Short mmCIF file of C-alpha atoms in Angstrom, two decimals:
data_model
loop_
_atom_site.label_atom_id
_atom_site.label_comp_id
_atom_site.label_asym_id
_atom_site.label_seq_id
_atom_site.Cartn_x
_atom_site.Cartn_y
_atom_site.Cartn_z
CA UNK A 1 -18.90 -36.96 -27.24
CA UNK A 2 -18.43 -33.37 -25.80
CA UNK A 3 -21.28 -32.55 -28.66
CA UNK A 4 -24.09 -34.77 -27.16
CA UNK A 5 -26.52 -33.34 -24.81
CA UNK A 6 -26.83 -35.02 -21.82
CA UNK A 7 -30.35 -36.67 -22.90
CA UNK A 8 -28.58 -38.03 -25.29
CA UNK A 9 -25.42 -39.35 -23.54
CA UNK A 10 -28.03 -41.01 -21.46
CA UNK A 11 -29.23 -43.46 -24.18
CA UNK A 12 -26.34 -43.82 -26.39
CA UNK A 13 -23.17 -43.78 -24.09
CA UNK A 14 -25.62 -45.13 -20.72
CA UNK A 15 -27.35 -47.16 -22.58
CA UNK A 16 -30.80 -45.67 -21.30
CA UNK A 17 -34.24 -45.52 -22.81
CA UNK A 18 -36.05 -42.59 -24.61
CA UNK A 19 -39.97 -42.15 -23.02
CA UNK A 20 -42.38 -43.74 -25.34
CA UNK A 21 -44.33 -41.73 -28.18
CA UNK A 22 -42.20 -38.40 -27.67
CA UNK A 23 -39.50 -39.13 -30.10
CA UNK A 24 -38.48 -37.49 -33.37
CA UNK A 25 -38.99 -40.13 -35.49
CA UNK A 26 -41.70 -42.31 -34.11
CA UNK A 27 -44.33 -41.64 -37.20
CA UNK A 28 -41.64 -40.38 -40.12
CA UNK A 29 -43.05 -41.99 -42.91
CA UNK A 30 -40.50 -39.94 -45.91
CA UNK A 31 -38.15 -41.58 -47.84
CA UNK A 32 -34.37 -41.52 -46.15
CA UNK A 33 -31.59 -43.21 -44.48
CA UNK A 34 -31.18 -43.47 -40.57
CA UNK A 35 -27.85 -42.71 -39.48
CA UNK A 36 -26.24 -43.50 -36.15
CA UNK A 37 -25.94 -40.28 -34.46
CA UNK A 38 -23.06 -40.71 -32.53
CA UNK A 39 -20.48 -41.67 -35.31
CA UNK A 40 -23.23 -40.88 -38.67
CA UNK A 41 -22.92 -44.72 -40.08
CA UNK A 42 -25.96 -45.66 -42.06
CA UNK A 43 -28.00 -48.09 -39.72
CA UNK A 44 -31.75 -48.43 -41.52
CA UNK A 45 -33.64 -47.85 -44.41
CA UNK A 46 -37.26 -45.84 -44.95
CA UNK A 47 -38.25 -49.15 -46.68
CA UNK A 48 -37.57 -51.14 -43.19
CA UNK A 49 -39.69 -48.85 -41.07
CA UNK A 50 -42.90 -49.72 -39.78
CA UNK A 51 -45.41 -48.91 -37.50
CA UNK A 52 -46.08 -51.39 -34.55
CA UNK A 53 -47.63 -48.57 -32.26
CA UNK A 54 -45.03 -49.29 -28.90
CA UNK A 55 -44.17 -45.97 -29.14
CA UNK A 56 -40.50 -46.14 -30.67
CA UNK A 57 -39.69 -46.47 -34.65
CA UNK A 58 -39.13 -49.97 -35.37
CA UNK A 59 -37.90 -51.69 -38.07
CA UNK A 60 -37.83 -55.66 -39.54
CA UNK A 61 -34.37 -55.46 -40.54
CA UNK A 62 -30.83 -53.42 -40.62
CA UNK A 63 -28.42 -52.34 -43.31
CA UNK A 64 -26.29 -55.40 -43.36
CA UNK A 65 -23.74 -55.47 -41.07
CA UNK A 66 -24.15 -52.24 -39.73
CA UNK A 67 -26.09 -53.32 -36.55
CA UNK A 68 -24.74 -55.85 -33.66
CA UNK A 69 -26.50 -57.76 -31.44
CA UNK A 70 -25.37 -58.15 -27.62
CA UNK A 71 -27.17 -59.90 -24.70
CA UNK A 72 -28.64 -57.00 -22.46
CA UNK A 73 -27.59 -56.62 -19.18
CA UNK A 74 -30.92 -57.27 -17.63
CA UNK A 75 -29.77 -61.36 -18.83
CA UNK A 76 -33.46 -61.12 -20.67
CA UNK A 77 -33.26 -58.98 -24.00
CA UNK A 78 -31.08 -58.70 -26.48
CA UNK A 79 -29.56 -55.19 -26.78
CA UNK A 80 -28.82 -53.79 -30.12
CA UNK A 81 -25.83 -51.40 -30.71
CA UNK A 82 -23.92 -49.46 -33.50
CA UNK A 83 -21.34 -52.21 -35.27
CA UNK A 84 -19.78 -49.22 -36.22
CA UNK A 85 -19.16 -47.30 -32.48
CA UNK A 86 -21.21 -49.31 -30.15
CA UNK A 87 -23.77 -46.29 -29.54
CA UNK A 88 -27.15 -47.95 -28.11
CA UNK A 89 -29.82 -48.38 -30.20
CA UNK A 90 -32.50 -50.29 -28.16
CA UNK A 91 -33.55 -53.92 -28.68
CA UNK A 92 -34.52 -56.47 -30.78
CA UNK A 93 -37.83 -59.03 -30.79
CA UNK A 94 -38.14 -61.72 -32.26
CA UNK A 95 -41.88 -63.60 -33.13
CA UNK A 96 -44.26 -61.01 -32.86
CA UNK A 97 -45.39 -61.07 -36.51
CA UNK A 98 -45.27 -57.66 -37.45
CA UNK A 99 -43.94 -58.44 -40.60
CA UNK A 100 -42.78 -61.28 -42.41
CA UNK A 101 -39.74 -60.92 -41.04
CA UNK A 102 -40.79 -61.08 -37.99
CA UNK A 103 -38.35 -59.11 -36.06
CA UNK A 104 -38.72 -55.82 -34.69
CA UNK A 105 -35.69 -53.57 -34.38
CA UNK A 106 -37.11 -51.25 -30.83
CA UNK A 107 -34.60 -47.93 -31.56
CA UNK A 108 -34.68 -44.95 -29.67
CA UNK A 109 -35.45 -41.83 -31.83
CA UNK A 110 -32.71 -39.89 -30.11
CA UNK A 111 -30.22 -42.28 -31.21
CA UNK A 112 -31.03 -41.74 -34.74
CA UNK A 113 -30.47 -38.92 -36.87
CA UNK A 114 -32.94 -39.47 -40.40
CA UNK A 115 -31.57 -38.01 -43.62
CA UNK A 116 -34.18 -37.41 -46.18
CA UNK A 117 -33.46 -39.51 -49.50
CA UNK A 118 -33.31 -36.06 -52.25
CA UNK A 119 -36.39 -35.71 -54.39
CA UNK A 120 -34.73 -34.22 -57.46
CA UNK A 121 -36.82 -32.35 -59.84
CA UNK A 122 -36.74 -30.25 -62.99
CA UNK A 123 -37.12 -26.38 -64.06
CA UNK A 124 -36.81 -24.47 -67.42
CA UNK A 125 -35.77 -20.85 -67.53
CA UNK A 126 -35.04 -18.43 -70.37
CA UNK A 127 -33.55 -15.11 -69.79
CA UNK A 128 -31.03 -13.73 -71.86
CA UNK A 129 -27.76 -15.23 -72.41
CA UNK A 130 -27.63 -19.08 -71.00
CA UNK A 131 -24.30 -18.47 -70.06
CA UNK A 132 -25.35 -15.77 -66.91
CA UNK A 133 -28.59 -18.09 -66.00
CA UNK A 134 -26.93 -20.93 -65.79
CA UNK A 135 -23.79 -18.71 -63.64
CA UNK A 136 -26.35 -18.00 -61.09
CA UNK A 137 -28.86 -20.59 -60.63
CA UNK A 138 -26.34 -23.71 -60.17
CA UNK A 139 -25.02 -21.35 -57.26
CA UNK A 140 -28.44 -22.21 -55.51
CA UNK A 141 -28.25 -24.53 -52.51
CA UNK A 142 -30.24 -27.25 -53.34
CA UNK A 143 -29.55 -27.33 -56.65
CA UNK A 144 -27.67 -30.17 -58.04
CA UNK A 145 -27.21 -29.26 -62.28
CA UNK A 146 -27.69 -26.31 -64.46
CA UNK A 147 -27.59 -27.31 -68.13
CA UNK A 148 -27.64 -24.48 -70.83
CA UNK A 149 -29.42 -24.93 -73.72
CA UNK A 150 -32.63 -24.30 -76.27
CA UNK A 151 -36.13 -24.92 -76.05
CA UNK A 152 -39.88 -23.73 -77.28
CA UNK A 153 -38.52 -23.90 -81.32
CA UNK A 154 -39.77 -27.01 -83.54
CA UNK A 155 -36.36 -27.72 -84.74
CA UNK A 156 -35.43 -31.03 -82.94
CA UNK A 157 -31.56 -30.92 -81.96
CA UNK A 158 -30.50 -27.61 -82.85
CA UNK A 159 -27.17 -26.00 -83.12
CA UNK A 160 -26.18 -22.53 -81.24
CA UNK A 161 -26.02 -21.69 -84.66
CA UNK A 162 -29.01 -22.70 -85.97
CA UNK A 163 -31.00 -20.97 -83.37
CA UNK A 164 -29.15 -17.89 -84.02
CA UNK A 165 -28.91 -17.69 -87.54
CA UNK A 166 -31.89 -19.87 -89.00
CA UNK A 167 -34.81 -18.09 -86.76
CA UNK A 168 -35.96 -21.84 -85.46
CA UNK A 169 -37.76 -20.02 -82.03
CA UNK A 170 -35.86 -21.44 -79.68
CA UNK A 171 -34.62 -19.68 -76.90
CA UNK A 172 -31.70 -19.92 -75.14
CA UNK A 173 -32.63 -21.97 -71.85
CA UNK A 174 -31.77 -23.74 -68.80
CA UNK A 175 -32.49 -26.87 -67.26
CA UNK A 176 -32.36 -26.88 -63.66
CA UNK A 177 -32.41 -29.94 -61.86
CA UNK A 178 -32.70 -29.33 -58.21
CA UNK A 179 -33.94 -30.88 -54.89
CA UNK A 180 -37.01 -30.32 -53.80
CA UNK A 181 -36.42 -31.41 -50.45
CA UNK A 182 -33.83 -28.21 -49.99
CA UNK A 183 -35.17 -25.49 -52.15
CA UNK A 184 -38.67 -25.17 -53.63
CA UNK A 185 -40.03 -24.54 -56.65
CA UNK A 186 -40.98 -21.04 -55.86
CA UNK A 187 -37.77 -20.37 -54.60
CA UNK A 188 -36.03 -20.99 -57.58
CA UNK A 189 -38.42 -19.00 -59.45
CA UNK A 190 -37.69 -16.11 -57.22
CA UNK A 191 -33.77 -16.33 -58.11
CA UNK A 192 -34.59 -16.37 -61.45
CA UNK A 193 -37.00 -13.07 -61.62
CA UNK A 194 -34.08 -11.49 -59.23
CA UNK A 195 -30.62 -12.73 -61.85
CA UNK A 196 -32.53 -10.83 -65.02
CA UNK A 197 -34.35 -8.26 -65.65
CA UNK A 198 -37.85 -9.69 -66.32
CA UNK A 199 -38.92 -6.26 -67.94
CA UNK A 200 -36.74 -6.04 -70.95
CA UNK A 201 -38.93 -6.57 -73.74
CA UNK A 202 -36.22 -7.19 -76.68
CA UNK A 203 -33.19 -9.29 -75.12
CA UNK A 204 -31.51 -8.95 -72.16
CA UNK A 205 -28.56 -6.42 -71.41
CA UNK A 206 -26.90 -6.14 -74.74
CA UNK A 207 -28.16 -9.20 -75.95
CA UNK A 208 -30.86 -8.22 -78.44
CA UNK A 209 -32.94 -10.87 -80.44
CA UNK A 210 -36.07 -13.34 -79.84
CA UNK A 211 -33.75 -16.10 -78.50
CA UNK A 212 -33.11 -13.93 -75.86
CA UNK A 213 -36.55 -13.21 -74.43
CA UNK A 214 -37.22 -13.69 -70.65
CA UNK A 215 -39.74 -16.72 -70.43
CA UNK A 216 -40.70 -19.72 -67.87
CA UNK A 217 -41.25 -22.86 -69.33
CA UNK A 218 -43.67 -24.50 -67.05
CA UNK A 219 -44.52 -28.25 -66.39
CA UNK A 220 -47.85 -28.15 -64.27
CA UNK A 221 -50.56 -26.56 -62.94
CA UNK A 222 -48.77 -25.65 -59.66
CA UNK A 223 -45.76 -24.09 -61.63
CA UNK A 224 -48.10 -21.94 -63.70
CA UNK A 225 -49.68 -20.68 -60.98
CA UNK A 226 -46.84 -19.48 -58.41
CA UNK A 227 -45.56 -17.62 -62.05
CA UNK A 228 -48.17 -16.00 -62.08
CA UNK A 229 -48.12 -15.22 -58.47
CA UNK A 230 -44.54 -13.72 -58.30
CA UNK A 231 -45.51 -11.43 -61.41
CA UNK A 232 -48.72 -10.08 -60.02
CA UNK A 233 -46.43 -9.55 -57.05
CA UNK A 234 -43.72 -8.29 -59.44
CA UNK A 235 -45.77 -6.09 -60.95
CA UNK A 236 -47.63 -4.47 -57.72
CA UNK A 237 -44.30 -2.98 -57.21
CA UNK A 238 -44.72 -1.03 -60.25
CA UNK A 239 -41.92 -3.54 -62.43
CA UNK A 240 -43.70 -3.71 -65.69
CA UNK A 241 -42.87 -7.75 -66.14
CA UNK A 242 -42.87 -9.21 -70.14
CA UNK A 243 -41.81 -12.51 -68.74
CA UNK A 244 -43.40 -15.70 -70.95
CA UNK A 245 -45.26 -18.02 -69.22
CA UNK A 246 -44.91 -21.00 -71.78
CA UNK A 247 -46.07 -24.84 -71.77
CA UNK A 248 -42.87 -27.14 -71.52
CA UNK A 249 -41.13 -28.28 -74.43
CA UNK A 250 -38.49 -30.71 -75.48
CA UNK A 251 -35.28 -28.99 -73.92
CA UNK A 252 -32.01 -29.54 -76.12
CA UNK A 253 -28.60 -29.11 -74.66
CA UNK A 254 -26.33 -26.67 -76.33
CA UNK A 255 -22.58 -28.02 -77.19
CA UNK A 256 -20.03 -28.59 -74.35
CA UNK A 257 -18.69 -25.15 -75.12
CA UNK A 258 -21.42 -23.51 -73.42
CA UNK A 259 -21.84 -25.95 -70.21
CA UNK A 260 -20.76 -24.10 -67.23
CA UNK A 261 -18.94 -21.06 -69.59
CA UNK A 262 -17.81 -18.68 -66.74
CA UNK A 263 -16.26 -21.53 -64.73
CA UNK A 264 -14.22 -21.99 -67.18
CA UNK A 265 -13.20 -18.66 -68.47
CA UNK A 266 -13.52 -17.51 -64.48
CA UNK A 267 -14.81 -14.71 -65.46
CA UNK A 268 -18.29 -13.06 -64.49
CA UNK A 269 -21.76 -12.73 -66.07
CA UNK A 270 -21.89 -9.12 -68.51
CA UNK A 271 -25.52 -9.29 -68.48
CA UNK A 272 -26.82 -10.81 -65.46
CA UNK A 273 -26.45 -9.97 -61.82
CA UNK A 274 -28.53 -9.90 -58.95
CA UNK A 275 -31.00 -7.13 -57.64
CA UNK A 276 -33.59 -8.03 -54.88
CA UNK A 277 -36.88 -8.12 -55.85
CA UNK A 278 -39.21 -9.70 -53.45
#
């Protein structure tokens, strides 16, 4: 309790009332959970919220069970508290047709805290060795999986061997699966140019060979673009960048012998490592 400021004490412990239409959460419209935030319990859902214009988020229903209902002091309205820790909410209304529902859950922003549901997306990267990439970029906050494999060949499910031995123009690749909501695109771009060197023409480190080439699979417009961004910036610092910019293909994952290699041999990268860049 020691941890709330006194604002806050007032509406959750006193059972006071934030001002109208200055509260955090009044218009969030993103996708998330509210949590109490005295003891963190999940109390609503994104999909509950709606606008009613009083001035305080409201919502036609709760996450069952996670919300109690208690006649309010003032012998008129019905209070609404935590189930979990009692914390103070606000109130609840009944027949104003909102919604179907017809309720409307009154809660104070300030006794909410609103975790945003993750928006997990996908990024390809080639640069040498899968085993370093891979090393590196699942280190990322915000990202969730690093999966080492091959892409931008013809050759649908192809073997470490086959790509090495048979020519099939894969490269060795990544799949990053991350979430946007914590680290962007761009960002993760940035790692990447900063974990190889982008201006080795022929491999990377003492890995020598076309499936080793330093390349960006892209999936949009967007991703094209801030590419091509961080190389022109790349490059106005005099690094003489060979990166591929390359339309997304089908990715393949390599066998389980190659998922998360250095983990598992705790050992680190031989041809990777970081040097700032940007």
């Amino acid at each position: 309790m020691e941890k709330l400021t006194q604002d806050e004490k007032h509406v959750l412990i006193n059972k006071g009332t934030q001002r109208a239409f200055v509260g955090e959460y009044t218009e969030e419209s993103r996708d998330g959970v509210y949590r109490c935030k005295l003891c963190k319990a999940p109390l609503y859902t994104s999909k509950d919220k709606f606008s009613s214009h009083c001035g305080w988020p409201s919502f036609d229903d709760a996450i069952k069970g996670a919300i109690k209902s208690i006649p309010d002091v003032d012998g008129r309205r019905t209070e609404i508290v935590c189930a979990n820790c009692g914390a103070h909410m606000g109130h609840i209304f009944s027949g104003e047709g909102y919604t179907p529902k017809n309720e409307r859950h009154c809660v104070n922003s300030i006794s909410l805290e609103f975790i945003v549901k993750a928006k997990l997306s996908k990024a390809y990267f080639a640069g040498g060795c899968f085993w370093g990439v891979e090393y590196y970029l699942e280190k990322l906050p915000g990202v969730k999986e690093v999966t080492s494999g091959f892409m931008g060949g013809e050759l649908k499910n192809p073997s470490y061997e086959d790509v090495i031995y048979k020519k099939t123009g894969h490269l060795e690749a990544v799949e990053v699966i991350y979430d946007n909501t914590k680290i962007s695109y761009k960002e993760l771009a940035k790692a990447f140019f900063e974990i190889h060197d982008p201006t080795q023409a022929n491999g990377q480190g003492p890995d020598i060979g076309e499936q080793y080439l330093s390349a960006v699979f892209v999936s949009s417009k967007e991703e094209r673009e801030i590419i091509l961004e961080l190389i022109s910036l790349l490059k106005a610092k005099k690094y003489a960048v060979v990166t591929k910019i390359l339309d997304k293909k089908e990715f393949f994952a390599a066998e389980d012998y190659h998922q998360n290699y250095y983990n598992k041999k705790g050992s680190k990268p031989y041809c990777h490592s970081y040097t700032k860049r940007f």
